[in-house]
PDB file of C-alpha atoms in Angstrom:
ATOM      1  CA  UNK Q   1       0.000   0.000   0.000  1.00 80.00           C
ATOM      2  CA  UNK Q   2       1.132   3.157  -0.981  1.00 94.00           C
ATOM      3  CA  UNK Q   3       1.896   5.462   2.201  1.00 97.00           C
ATOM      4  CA  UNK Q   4       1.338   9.332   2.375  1.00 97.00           C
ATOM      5  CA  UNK Q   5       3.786  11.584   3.823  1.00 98.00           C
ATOM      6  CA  UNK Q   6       2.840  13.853   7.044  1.00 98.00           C
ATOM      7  CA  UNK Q   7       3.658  15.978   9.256  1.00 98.00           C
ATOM      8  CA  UNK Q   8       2.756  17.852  11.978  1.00 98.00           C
ATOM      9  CA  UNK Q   9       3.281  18.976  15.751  1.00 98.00           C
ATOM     10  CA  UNK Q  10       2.455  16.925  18.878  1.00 98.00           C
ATOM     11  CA  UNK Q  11       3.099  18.615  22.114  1.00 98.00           C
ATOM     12  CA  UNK Q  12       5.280  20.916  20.628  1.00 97.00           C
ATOM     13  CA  UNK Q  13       7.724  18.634  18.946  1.00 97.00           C
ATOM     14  CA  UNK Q  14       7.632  18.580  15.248  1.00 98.00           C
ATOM     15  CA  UNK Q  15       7.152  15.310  13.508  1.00 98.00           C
ATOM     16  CA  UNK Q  16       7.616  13.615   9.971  1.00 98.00           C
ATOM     17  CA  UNK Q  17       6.399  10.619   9.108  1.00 98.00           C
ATOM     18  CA  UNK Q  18       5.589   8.160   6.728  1.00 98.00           C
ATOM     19  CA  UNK Q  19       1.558   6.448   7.187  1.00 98.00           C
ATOM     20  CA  UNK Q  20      -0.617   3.931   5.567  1.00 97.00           C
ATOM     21  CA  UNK Q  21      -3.995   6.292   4.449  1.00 96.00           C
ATOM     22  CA  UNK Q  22      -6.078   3.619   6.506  1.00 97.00           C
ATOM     23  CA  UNK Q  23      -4.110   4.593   9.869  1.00 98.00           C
ATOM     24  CA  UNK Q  24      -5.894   5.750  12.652  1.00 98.00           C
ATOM     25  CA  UNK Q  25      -4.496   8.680  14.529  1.00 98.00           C
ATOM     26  CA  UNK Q  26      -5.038   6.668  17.442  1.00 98.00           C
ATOM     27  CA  UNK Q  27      -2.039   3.633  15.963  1.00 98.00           C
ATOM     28  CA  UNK Q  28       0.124   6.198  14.707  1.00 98.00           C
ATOM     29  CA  UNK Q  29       0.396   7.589  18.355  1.00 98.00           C
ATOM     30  CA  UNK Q  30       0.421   5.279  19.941  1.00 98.00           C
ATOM     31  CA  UNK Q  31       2.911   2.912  17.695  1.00 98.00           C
ATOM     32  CA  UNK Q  32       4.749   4.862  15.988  1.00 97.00           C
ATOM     33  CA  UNK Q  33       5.690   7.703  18.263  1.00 98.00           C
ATOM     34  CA  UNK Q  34       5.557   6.004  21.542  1.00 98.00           C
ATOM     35  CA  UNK Q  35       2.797   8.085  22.877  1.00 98.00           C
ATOM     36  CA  UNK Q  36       0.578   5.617  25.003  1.00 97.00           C
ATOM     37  CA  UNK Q  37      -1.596   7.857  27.136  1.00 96.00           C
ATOM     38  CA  UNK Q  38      -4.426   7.843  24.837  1.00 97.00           C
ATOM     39  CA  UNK Q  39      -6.386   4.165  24.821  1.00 97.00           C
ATOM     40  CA  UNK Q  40      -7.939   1.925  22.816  1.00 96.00           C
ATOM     41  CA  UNK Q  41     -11.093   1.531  24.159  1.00 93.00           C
ATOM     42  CA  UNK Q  42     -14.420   1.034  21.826  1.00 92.00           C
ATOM     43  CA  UNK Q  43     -12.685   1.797  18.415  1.00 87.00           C
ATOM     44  CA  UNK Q  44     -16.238   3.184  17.683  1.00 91.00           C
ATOM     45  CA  UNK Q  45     -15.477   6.800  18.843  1.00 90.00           C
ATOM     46  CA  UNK Q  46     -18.688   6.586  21.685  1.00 94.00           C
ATOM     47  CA  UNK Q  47     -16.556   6.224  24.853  1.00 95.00           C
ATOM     48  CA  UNK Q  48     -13.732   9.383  24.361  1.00 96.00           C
ATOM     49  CA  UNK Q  49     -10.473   7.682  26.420  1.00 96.00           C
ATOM     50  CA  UNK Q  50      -8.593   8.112  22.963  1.00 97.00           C
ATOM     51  CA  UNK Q  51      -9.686  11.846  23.088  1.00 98.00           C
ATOM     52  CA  UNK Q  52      -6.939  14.520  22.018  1.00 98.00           C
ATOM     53  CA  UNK Q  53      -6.886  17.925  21.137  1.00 98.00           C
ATOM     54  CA  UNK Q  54      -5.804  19.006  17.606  1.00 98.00           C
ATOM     55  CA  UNK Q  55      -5.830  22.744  16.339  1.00 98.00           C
ATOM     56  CA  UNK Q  56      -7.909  23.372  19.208  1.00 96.00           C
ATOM     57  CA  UNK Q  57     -10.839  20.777  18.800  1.00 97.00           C
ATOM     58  CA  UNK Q  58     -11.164  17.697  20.978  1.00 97.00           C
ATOM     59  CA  UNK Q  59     -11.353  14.676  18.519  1.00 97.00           C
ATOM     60  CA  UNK Q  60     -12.060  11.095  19.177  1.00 97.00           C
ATOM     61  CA  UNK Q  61      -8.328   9.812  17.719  1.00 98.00           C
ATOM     62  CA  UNK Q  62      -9.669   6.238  17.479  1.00 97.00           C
ATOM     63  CA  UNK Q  63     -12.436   8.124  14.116  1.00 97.00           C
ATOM     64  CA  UNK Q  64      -9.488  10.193  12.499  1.00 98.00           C
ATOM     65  CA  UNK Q  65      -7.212   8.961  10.186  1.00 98.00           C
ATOM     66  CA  UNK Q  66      -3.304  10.369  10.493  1.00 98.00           C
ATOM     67  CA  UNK Q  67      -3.484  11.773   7.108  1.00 98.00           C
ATOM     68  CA  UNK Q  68      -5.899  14.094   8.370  1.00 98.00           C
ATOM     69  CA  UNK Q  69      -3.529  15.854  10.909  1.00 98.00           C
ATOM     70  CA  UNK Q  70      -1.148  16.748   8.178  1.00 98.00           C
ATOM     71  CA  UNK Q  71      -0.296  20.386   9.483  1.00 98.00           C
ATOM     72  CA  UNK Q  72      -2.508  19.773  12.763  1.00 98.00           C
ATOM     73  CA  UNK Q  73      -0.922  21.125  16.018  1.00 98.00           C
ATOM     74  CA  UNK Q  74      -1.853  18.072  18.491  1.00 98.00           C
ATOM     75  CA  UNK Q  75      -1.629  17.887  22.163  1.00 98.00           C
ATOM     76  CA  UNK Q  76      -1.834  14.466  23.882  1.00 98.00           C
ATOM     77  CA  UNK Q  77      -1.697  13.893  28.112  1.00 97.00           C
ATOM     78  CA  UNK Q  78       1.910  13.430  27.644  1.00 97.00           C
ATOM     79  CA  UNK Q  79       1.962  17.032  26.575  1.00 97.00           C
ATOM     80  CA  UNK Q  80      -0.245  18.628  29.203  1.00 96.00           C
ATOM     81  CA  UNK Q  81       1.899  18.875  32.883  1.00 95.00           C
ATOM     82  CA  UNK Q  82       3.552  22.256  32.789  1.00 95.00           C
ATOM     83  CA  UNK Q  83       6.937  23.107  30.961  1.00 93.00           C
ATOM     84  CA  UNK Q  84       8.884  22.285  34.378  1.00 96.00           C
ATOM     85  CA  UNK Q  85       7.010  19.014  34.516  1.00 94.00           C
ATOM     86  CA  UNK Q  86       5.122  19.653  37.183  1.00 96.00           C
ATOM     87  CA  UNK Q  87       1.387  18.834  37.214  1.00 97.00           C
ATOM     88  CA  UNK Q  88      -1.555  21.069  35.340  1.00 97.00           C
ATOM     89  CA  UNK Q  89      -3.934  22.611  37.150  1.00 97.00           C
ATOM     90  CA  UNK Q  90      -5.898  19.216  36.021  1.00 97.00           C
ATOM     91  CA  UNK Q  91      -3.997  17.074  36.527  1.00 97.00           C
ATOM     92  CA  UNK Q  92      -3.568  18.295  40.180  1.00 97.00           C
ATOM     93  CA  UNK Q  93      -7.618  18.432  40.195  1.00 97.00           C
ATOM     94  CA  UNK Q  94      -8.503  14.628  39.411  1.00 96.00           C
ATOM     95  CA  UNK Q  95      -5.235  13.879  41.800  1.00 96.00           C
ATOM     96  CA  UNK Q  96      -6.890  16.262  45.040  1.00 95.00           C
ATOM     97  CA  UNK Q  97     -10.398  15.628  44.219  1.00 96.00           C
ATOM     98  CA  UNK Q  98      -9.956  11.980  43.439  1.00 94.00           C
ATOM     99  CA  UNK Q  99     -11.416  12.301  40.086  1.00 94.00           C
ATOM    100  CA  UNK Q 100     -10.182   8.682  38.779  1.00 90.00           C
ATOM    101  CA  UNK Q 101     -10.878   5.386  39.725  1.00 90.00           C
ATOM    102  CA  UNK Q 102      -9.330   2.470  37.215  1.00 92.00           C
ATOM    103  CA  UNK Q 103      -7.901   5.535  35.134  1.00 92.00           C
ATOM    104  CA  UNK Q 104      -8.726   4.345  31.847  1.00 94.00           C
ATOM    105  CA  UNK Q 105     -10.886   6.946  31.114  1.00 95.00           C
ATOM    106  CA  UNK Q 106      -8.605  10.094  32.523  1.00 96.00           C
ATOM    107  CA  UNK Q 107      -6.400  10.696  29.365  1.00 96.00           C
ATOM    108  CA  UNK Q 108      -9.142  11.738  27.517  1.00 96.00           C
ATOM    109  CA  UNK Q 109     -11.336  13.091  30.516  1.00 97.00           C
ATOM    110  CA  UNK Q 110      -8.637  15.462  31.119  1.00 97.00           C
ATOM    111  CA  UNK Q 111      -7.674  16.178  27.068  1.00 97.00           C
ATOM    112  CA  UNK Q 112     -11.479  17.137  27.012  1.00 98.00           C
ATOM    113  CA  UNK Q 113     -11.999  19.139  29.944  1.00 98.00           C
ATOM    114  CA  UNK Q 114      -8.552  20.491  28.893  1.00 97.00           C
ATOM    115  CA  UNK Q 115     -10.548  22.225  25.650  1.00 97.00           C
ATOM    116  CA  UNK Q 116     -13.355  22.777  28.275  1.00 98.00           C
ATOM    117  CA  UNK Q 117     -11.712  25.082  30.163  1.00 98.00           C
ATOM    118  CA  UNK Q 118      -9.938  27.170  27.090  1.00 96.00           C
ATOM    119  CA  UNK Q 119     -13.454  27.689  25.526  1.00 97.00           C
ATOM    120  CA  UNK Q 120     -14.799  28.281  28.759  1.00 97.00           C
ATOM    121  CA  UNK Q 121     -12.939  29.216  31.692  1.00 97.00           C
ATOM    122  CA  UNK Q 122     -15.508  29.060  34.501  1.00 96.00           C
ATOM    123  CA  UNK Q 123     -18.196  26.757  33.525  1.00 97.00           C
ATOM    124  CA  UNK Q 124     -20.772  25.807  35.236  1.00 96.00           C
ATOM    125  CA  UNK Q 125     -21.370  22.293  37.050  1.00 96.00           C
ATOM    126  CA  UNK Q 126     -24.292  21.760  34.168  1.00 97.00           C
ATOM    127  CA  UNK Q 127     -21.354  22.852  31.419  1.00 98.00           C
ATOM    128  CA  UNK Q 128     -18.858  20.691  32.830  1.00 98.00           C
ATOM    129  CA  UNK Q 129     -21.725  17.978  32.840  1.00 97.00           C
ATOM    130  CA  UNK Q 130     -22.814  18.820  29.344  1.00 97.00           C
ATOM    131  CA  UNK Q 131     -18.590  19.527  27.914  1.00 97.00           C
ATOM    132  CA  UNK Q 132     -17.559  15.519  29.097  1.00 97.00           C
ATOM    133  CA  UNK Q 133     -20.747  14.257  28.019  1.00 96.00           C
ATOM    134  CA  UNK Q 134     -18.594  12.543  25.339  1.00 94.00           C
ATOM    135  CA  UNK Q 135     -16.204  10.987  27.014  1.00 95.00           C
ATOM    136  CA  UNK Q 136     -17.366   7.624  29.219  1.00 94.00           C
ATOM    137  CA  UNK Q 137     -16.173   7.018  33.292  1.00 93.00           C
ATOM    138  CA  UNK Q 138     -17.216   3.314  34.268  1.00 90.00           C
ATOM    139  CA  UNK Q 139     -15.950   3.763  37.729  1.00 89.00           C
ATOM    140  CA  UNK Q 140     -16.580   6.926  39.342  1.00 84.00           C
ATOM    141  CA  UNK Q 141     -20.081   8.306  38.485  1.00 85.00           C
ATOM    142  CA  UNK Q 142     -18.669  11.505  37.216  1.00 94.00           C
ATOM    143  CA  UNK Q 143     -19.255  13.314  40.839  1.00 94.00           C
ATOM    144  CA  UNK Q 144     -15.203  13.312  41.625  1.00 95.00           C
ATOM    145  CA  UNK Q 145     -14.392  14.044  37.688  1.00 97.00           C
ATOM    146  CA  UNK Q 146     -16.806  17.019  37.557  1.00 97.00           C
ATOM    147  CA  UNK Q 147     -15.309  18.625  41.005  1.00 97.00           C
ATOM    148  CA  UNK Q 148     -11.674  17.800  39.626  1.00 97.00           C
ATOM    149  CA  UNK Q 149     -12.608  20.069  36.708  1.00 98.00           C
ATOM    150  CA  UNK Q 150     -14.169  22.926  39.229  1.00 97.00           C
ATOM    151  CA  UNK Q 151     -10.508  22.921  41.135  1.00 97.00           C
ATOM    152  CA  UNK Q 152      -8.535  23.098  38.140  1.00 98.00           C
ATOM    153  CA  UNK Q 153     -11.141  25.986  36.744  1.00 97.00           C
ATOM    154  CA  UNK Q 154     -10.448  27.684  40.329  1.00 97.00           C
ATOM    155  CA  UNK Q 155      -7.052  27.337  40.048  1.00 96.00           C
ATOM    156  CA  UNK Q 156      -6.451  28.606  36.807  1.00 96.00           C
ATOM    157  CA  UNK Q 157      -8.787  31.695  37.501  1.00 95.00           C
ATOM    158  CA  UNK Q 158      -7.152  32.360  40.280  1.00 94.00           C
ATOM    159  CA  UNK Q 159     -10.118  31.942  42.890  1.00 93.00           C
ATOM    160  CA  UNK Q 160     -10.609  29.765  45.742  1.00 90.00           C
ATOM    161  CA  UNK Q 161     -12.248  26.233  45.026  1.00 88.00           C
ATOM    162  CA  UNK Q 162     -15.246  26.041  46.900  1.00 81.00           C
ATOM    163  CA  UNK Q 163     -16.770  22.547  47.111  1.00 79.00           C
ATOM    164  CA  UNK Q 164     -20.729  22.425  46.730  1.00 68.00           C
ATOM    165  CA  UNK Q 165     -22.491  21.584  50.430  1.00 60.00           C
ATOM    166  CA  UNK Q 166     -24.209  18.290  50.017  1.00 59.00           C
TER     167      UNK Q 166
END
């Protein structure tokens, strides 16, 4: 099969390569640039734990061939702790807030609420609700995931995280 040349930038690096046109972004990722975070999970696009962002979009990587990020700027979890490696401001909210369980699903949780939080900087508990609805959590009924987002959206802002009184 003849293969198509690409390239583009994940998490700041730039990157050339040579893919089959049937490649999923998801394989070429994951296989061919050593970038496991993202998973495999329903190959169907329904459950979101191969979720990344590319050109400022949250795609399902397991429904988008590698072709189609030719010239995409893509950011996977490997690229989302700070420049000094230290943790995001989400990352530190699913760890403090206990927003993963099995942590299958938290690559792409966090990718997503990642493009959450640009387009929307203090959403909502019904936003942050609505913004994941994409992405499946088997394990923790969401309550943990959503206040993990509300942290990191405190944090970021600058204002103190106030949990909701039950």
């Amino acid at each position: 099969m003849t293969k198509s040349h690409i390239e583009l930038t994940i998490n700041g690096r730039t990157v050339e390569a040579l893919v089959e046109p049937r490649t999923l972004l998801i394989h070429f990722l994951r296989e061919q640039q050593n970038l496991t975070g993202a998973h495999i999970g329903c190959d169907t696009g329904h459950c979101g734990a191969c979720t990344v962002d590319m050109d400022d979009m949250s795609v399902k990587s397991c429904m988008t061939f590698a072709v189609q990020a030719h010239g995409a700027s893509i950011t996977t979890i490997e690229g989302v702790a700070n420049a000094d490696g230290t943790l995001s401001a989400l990352q530190e909210g699913f760890r403090m807030m206990h927003g993963l369980q099995c942590g299958f699903c938290t690559p792409g949780m966090i990718l997503r609420a990642h493009r959450l939080l640009q387009e929307n900087p203090a959403p909502t508990e019904d936003e942050i609700r609505h913004g994941i609805s994409g992405n499946l959590c088997r394990c923790t009924g969401y309550v943990n995931i959503v206040k993990s987002i509300q942290y990191a959206a405190a944090k970021i802002n600058g204002t103190p995280f106030q949990e909701a009184a039950e």
